PDB file of C-alpha atoms and ligand atoms in Angstrom:
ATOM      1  CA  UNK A 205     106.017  29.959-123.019  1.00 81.00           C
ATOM      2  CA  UNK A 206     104.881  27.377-119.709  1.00 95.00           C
ATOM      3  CA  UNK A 207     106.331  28.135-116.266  1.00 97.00           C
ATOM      4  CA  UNK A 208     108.525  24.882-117.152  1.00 97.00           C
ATOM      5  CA  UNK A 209     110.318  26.234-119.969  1.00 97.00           C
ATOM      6  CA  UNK A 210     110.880  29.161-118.872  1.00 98.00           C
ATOM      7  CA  UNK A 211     112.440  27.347-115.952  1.00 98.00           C
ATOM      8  CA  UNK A 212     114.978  25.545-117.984  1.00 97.00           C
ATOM      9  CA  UNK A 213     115.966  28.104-120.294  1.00 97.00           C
ATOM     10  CA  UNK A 214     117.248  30.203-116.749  1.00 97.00           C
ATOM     11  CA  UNK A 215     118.473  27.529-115.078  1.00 97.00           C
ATOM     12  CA  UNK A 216     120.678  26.676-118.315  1.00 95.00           C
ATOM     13  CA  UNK A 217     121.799  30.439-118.120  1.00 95.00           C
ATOM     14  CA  UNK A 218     122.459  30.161-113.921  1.00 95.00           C
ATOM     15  CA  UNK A 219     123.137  27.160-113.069  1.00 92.00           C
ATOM     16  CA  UNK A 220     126.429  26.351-114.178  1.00 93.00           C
ATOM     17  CA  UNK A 221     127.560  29.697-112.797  1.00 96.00           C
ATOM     18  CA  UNK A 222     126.633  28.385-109.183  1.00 96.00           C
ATOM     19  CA  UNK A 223     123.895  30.963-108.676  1.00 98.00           C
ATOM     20  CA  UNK A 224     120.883  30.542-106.739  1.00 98.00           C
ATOM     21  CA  UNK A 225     117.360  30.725-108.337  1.00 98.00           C
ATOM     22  CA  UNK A 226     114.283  32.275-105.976  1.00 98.00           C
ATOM     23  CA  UNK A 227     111.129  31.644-107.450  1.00 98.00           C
ATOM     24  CA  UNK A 228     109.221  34.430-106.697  1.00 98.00           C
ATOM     25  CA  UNK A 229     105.311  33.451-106.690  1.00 98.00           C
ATOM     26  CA  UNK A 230     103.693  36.244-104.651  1.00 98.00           C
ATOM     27  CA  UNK A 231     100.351  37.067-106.258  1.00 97.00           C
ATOM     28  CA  UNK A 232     100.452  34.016-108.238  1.00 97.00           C
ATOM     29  CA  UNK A 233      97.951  31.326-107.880  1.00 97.00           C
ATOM     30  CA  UNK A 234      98.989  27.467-105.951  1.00 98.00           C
ATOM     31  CA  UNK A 235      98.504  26.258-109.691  1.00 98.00           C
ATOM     32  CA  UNK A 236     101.469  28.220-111.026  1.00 98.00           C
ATOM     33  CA  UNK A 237     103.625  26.876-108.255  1.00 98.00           C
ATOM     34  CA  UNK A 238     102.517  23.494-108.628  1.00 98.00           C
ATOM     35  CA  UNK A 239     103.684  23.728-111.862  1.00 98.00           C
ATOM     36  CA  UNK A 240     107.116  25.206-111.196  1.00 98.00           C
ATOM     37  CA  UNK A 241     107.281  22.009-108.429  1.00 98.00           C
ATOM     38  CA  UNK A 242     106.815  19.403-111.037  1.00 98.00           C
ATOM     39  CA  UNK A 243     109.500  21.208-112.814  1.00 97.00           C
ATOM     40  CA  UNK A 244     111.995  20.604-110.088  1.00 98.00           C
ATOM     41  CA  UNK A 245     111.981  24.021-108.625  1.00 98.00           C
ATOM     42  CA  UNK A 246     111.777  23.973-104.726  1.00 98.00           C
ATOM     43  CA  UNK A 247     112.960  27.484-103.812  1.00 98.00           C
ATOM     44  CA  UNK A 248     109.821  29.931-103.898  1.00 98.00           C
ATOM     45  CA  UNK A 249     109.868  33.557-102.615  1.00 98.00           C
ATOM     46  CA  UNK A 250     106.783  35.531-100.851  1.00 98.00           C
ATOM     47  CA  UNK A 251     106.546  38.917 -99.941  1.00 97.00           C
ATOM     48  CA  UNK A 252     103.419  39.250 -97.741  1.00 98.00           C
ATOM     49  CA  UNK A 253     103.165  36.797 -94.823  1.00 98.00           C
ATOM     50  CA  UNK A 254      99.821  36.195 -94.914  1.00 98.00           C
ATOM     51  CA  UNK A 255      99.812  34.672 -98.452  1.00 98.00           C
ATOM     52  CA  UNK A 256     103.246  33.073 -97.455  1.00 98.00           C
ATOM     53  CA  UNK A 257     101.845  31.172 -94.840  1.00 98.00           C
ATOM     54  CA  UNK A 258      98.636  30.304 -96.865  1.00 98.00           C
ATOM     55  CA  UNK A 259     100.626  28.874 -99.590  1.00 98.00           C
ATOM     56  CA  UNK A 260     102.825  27.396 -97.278  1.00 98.00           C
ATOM     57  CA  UNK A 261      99.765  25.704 -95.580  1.00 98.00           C
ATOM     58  CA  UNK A 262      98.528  24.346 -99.083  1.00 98.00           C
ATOM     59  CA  UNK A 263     101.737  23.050-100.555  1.00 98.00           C
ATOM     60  CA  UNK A 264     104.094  20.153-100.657  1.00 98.00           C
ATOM     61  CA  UNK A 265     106.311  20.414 -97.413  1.00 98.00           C
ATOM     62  CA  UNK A 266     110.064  20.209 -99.094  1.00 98.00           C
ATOM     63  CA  UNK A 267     109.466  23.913-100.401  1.00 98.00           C
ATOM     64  CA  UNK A 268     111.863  25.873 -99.202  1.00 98.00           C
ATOM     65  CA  UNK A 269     110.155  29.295 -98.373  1.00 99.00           C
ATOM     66  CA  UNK A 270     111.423  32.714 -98.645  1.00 98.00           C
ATOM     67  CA  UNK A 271     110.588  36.202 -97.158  1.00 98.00           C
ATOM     68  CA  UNK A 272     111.795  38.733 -99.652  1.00 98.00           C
ATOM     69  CA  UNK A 273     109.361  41.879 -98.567  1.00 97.00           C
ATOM     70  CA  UNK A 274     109.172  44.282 -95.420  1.00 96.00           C
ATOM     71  CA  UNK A 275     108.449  42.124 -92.141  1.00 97.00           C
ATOM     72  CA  UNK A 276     106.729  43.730 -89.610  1.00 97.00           C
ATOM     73  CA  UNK A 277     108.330  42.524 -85.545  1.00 97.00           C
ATOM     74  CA  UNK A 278     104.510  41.991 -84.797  1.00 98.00           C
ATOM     75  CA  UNK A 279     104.095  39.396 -87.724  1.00 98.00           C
ATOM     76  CA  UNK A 280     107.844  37.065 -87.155  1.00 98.00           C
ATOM     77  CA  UNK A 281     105.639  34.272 -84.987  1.00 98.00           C
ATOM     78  CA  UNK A 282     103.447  33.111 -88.136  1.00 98.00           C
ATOM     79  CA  UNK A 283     106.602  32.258 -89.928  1.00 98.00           C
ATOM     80  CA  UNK A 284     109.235  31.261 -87.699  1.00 98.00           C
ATOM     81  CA  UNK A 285     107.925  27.991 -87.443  1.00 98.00           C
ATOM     82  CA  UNK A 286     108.847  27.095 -91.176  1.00 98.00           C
ATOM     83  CA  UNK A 287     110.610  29.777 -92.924  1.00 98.00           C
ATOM     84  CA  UNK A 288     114.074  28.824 -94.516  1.00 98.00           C
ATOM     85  CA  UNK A 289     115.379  32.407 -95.011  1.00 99.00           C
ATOM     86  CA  UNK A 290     114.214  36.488 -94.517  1.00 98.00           C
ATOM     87  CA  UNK A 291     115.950  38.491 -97.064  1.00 98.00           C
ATOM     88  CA  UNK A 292     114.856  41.549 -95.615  1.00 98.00           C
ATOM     89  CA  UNK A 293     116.004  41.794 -92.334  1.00 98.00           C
ATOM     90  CA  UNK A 294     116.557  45.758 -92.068  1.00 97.00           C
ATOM     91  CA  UNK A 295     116.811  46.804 -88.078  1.00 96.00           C
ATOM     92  CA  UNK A 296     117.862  45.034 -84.781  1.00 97.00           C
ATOM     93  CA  UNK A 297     114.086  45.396 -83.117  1.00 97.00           C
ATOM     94  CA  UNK A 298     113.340  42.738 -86.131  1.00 98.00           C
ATOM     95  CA  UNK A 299     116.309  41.211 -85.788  1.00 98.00           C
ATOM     96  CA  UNK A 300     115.635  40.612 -81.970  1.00 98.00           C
ATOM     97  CA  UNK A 301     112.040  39.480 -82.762  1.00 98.00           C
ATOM     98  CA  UNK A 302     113.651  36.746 -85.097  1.00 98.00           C
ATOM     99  CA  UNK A 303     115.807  35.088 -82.232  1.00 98.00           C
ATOM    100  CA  UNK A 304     112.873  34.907 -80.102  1.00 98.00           C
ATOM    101  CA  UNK A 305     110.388  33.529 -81.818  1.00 98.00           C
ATOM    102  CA  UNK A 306     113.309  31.125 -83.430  1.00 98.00           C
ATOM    103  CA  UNK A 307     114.283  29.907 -80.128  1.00 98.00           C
ATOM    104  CA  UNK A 308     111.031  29.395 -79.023  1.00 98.00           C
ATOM    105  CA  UNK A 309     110.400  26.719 -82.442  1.00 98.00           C
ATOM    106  CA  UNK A 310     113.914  25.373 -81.230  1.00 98.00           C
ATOM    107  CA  UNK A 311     114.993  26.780 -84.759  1.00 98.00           C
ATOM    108  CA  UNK A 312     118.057  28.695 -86.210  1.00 98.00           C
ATOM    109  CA  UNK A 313     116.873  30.784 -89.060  1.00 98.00           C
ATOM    110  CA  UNK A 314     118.992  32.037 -91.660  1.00 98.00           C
ATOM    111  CA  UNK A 315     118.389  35.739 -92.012  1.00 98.00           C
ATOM    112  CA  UNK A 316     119.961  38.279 -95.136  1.00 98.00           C
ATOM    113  CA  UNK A 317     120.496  41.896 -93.864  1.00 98.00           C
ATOM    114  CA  UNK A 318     118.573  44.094 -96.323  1.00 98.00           C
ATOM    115  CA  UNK A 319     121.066  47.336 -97.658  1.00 97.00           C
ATOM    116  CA  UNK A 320     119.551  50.305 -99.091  1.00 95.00           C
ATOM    117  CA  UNK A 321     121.003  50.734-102.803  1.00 92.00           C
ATOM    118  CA  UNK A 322     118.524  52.447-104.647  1.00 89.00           C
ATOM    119  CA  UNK A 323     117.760  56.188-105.049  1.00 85.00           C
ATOM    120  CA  UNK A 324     114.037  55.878-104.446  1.00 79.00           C
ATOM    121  CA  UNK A 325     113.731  56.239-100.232  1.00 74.00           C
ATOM    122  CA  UNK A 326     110.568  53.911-100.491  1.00 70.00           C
ATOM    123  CA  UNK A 327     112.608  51.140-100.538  1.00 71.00           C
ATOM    124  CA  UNK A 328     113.180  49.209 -96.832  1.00 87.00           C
ATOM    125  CA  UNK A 329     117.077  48.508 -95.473  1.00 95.00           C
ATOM    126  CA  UNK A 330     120.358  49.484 -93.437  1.00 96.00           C
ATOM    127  CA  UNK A 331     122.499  52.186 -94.895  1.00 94.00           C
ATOM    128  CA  UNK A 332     126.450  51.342 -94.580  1.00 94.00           C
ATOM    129  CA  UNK A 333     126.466  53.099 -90.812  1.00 95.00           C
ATOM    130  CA  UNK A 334     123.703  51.495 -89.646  1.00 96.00           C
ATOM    131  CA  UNK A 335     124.373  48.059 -91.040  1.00 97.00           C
ATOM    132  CA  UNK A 336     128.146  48.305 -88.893  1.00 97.00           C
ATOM    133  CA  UNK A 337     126.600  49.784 -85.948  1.00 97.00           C
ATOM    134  CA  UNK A 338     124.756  46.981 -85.132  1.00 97.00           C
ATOM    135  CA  UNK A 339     127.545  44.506 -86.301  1.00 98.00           C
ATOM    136  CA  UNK A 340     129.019  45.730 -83.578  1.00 97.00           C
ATOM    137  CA  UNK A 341     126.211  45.765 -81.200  1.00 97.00           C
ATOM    138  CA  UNK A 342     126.633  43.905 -77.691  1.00 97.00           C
ATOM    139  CA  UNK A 343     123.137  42.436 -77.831  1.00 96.00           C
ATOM    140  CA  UNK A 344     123.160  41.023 -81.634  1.00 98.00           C
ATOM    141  CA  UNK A 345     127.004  39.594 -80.840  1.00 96.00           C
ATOM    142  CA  UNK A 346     124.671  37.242 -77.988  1.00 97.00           C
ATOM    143  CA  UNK A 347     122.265  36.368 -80.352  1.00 98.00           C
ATOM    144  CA  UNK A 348     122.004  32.286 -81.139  1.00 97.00           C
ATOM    145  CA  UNK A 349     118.930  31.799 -83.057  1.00 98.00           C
ATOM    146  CA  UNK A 350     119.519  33.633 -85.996  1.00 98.00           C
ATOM    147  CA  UNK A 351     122.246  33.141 -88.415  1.00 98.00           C
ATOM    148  CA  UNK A 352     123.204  36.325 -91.124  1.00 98.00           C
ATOM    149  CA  UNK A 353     123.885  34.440 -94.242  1.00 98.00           C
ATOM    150  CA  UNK A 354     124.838  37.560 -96.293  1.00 98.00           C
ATOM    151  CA  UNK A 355     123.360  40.512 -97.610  1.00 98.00           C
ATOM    152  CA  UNK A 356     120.190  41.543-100.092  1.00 98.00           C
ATOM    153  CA  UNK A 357     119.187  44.899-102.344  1.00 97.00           C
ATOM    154  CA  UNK A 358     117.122  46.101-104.504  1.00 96.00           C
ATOM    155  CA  UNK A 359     118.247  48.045-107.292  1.00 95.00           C
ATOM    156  CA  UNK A 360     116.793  51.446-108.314  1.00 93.00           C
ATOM    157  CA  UNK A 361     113.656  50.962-110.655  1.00 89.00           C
ATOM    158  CA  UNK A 362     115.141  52.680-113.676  1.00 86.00           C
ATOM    159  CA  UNK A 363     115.871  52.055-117.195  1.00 85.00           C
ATOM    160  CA  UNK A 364     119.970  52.993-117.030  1.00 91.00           C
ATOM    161  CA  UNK A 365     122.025  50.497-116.844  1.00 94.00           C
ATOM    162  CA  UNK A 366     125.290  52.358-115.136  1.00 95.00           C
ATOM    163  CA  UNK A 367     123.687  53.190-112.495  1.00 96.00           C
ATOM    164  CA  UNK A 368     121.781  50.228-111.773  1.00 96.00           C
ATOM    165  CA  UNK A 369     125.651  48.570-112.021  1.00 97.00           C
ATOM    166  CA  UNK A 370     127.290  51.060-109.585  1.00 97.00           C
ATOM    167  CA  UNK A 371     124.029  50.117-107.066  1.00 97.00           C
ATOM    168  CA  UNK A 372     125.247  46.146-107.897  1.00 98.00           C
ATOM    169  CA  UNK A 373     128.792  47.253-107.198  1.00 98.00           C
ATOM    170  CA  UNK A 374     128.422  48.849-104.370  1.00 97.00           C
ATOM    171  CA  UNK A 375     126.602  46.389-102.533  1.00 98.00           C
ATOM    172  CA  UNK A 376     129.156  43.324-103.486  1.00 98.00           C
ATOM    173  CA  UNK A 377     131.772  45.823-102.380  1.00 98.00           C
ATOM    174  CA  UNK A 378     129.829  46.097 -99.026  1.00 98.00           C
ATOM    175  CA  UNK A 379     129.707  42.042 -98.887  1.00 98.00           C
ATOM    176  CA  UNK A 380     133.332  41.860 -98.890  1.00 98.00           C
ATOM    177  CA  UNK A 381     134.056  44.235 -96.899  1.00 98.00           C
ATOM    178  CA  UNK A 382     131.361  42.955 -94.614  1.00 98.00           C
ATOM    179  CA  UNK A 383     132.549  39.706 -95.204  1.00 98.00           C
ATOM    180  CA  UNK A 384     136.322  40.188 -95.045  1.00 98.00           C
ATOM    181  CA  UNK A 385     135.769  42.639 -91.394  1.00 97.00           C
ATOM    182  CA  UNK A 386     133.250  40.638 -89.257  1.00 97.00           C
ATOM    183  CA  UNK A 387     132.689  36.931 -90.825  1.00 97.00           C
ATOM    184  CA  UNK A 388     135.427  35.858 -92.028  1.00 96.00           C
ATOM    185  CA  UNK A 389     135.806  33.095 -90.200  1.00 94.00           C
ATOM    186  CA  UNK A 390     132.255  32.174 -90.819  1.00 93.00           C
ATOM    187  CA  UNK A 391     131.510  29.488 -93.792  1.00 94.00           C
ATOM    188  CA  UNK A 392     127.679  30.370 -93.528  1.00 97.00           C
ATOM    189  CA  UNK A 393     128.013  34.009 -94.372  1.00 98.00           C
ATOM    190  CA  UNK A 394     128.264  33.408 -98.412  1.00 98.00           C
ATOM    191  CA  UNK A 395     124.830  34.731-100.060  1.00 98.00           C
ATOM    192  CA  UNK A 396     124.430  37.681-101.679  1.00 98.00           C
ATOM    193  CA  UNK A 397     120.553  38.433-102.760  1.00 98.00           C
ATOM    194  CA  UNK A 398     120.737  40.573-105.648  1.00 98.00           C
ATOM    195  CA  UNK A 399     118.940  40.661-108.914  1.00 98.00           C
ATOM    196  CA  UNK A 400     114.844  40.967-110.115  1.00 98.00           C
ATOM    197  CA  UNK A 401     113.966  39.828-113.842  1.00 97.00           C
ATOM    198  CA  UNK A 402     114.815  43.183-115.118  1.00 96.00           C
ATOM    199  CA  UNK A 403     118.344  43.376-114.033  1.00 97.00           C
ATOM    200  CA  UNK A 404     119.266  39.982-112.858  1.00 98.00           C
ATOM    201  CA  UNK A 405     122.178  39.714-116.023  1.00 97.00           C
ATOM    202  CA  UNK A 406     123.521  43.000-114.559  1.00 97.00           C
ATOM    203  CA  UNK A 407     123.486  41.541-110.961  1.00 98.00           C
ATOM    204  CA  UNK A 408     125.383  37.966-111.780  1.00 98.00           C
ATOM    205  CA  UNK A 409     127.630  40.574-113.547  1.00 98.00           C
ATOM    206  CA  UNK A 410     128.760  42.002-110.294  1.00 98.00           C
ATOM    207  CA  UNK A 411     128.844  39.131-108.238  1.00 98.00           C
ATOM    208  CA  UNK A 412     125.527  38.207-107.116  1.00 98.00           C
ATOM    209  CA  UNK A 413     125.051  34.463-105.605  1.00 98.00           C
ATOM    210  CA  UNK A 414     121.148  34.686-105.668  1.00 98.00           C
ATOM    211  CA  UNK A 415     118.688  35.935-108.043  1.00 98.00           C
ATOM    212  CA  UNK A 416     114.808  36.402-107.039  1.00 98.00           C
ATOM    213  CA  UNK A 417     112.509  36.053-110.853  1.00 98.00           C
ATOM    214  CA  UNK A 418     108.978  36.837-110.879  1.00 98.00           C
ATOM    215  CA  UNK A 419     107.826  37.492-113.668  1.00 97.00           C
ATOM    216  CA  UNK A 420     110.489  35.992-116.031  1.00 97.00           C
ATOM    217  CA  UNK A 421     109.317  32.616-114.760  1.00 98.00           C
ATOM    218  CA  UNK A 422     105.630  33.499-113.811  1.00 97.00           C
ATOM    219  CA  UNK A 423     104.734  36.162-116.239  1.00 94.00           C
ATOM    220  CA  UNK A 424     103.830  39.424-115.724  1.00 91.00           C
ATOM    221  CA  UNK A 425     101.493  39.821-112.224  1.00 89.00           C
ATOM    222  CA  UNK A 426      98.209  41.602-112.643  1.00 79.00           C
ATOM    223  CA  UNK A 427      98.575  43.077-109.222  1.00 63.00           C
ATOM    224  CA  UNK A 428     101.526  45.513-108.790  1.00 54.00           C
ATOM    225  CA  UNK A 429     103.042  46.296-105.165  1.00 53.00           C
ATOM    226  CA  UNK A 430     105.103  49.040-105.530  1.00 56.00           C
ATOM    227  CA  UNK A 431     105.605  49.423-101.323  1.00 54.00           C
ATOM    228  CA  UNK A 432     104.135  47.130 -99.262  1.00 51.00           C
ATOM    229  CA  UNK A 433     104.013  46.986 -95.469  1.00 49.00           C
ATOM    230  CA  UNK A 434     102.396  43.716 -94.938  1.00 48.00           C
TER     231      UNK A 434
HETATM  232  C1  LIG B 780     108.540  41.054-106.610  1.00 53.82           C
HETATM  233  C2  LIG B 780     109.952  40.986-106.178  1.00 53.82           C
HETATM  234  C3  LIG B 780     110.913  40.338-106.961  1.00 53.82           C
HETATM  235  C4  LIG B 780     110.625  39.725-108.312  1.00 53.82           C
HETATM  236  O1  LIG B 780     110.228  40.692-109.236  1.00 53.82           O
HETATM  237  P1  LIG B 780     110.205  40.384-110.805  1.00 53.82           P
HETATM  238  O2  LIG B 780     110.432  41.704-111.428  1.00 53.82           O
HETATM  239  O3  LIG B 780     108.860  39.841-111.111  1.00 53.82           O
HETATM  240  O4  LIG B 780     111.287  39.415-111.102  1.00 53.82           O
HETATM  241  C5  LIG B 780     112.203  40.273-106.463  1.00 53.82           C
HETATM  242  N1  LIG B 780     112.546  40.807-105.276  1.00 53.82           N
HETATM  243  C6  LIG B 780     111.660  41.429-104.491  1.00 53.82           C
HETATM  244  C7  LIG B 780     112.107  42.004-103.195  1.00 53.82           C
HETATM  245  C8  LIG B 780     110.332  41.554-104.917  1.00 53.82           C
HETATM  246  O5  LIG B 780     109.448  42.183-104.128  1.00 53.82           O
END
């Protein structure tokens, strides 16, 4: 199968449903996302920022570019010039670091707030208390360059299927409840970041609005990062 057709045969499965496809490239060569360009995908998802802003450098300027791994505060200015939206936005320091180095490109950058679902504790994000805490925070109420556009998880990296459901479920229940207590006057808050190529069917099941595929679209990568802390 070529990047391309495995392109079409998930955008005939997603599209119609109104779900958002993140191609996600990391490891993969400029060749491979070339490809997936010519295709008529524009939405491509990095997880270190040095390769993000390499590939970024390299490639046509209408790609949209995602951050779906851990950012480090230190690491915000080489993006914030050009990124479209962090997915994995998990404390206020980074949160603070984003508005900065937003304002100072004159930017608004859409950020997701990263939740902690899975059992495995490697895996970056806000529990539920931590997530309202700052909600409710003084300093992030004042903050203008950054705009939350919804939520993002990471499932557990198991085989069972109920509980990587009740992990889907109860992030979407967070969303609304998120939604429904501190933006719901807000049109922009409507993205929820939720489903990998092994349990992206599971994800649209329980009311995901973006999926990120690697390897479904790419193949499998030779490299495998199973934490990273680029
Ligand atoms: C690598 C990665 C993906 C894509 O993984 P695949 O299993 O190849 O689809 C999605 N989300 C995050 C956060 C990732 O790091």
């Amino acid at each position: 199968m070529s990047i391309a057709s495995n392109l079409e045969a998930i955008n005939l499965e997603v599209k119609a449903l109104g779900i958002q496809l993140v191609a996600v490239s990391k490891t993969k060569p400029n060749e491979d996302i070339m490809e997936a360009y010519e295709a008529g995908q524009r939405v491509f998802g990095e997880n270190m920022v040095q390769e993000l802003v390499e590939k970024y450098e390299a490639l046509p300027k209408d790609i949209e570019w995602h951050l779906i791994g851990h950012l480090q505060s230190n690491k915000v200015k080489y993006i914030a010039p050009f990124i479209t939206l962090i997915h994995s936005v998990d404390s206020l320091k980074l949160v603070k670091e984003i508005n900065k180095y937003a304002a100072k490109n004159d930017r608004i950058i859409d950020c997701l707030l990263q939740v902690h679902i899975a059992e495995e504790d490697t895996k970056f994000g806000f529990d539920h208390a931590e997530l309202v805490e700052m909600l409710r925070d003084e300093e992030f109420l004042t903050l203008k360059n950054i705009r939350i556009r919804g939520l993002m998880g990471i499932a557990s990296n198991i085989e069972k299927e109920k509980e990587i459901k009740e992990e889907f479920y109860e992030l979407k229940s967070l969303y609304d409840g998120i939604k429904a207590s501190f933006y719901r006057k807000d049109d922009h808050f409507d993205t929820l970041s939720m489903g990998m190529s092994s349990d992206y069917k599971l994800a649209i099941e329980k009311g995901s609005t973006m999926i990120r595929l690697g390897s479904t679209i790419f193949g499998k990568r030779v490299i495998k990062h199973v934490k990273n802390n680029d």
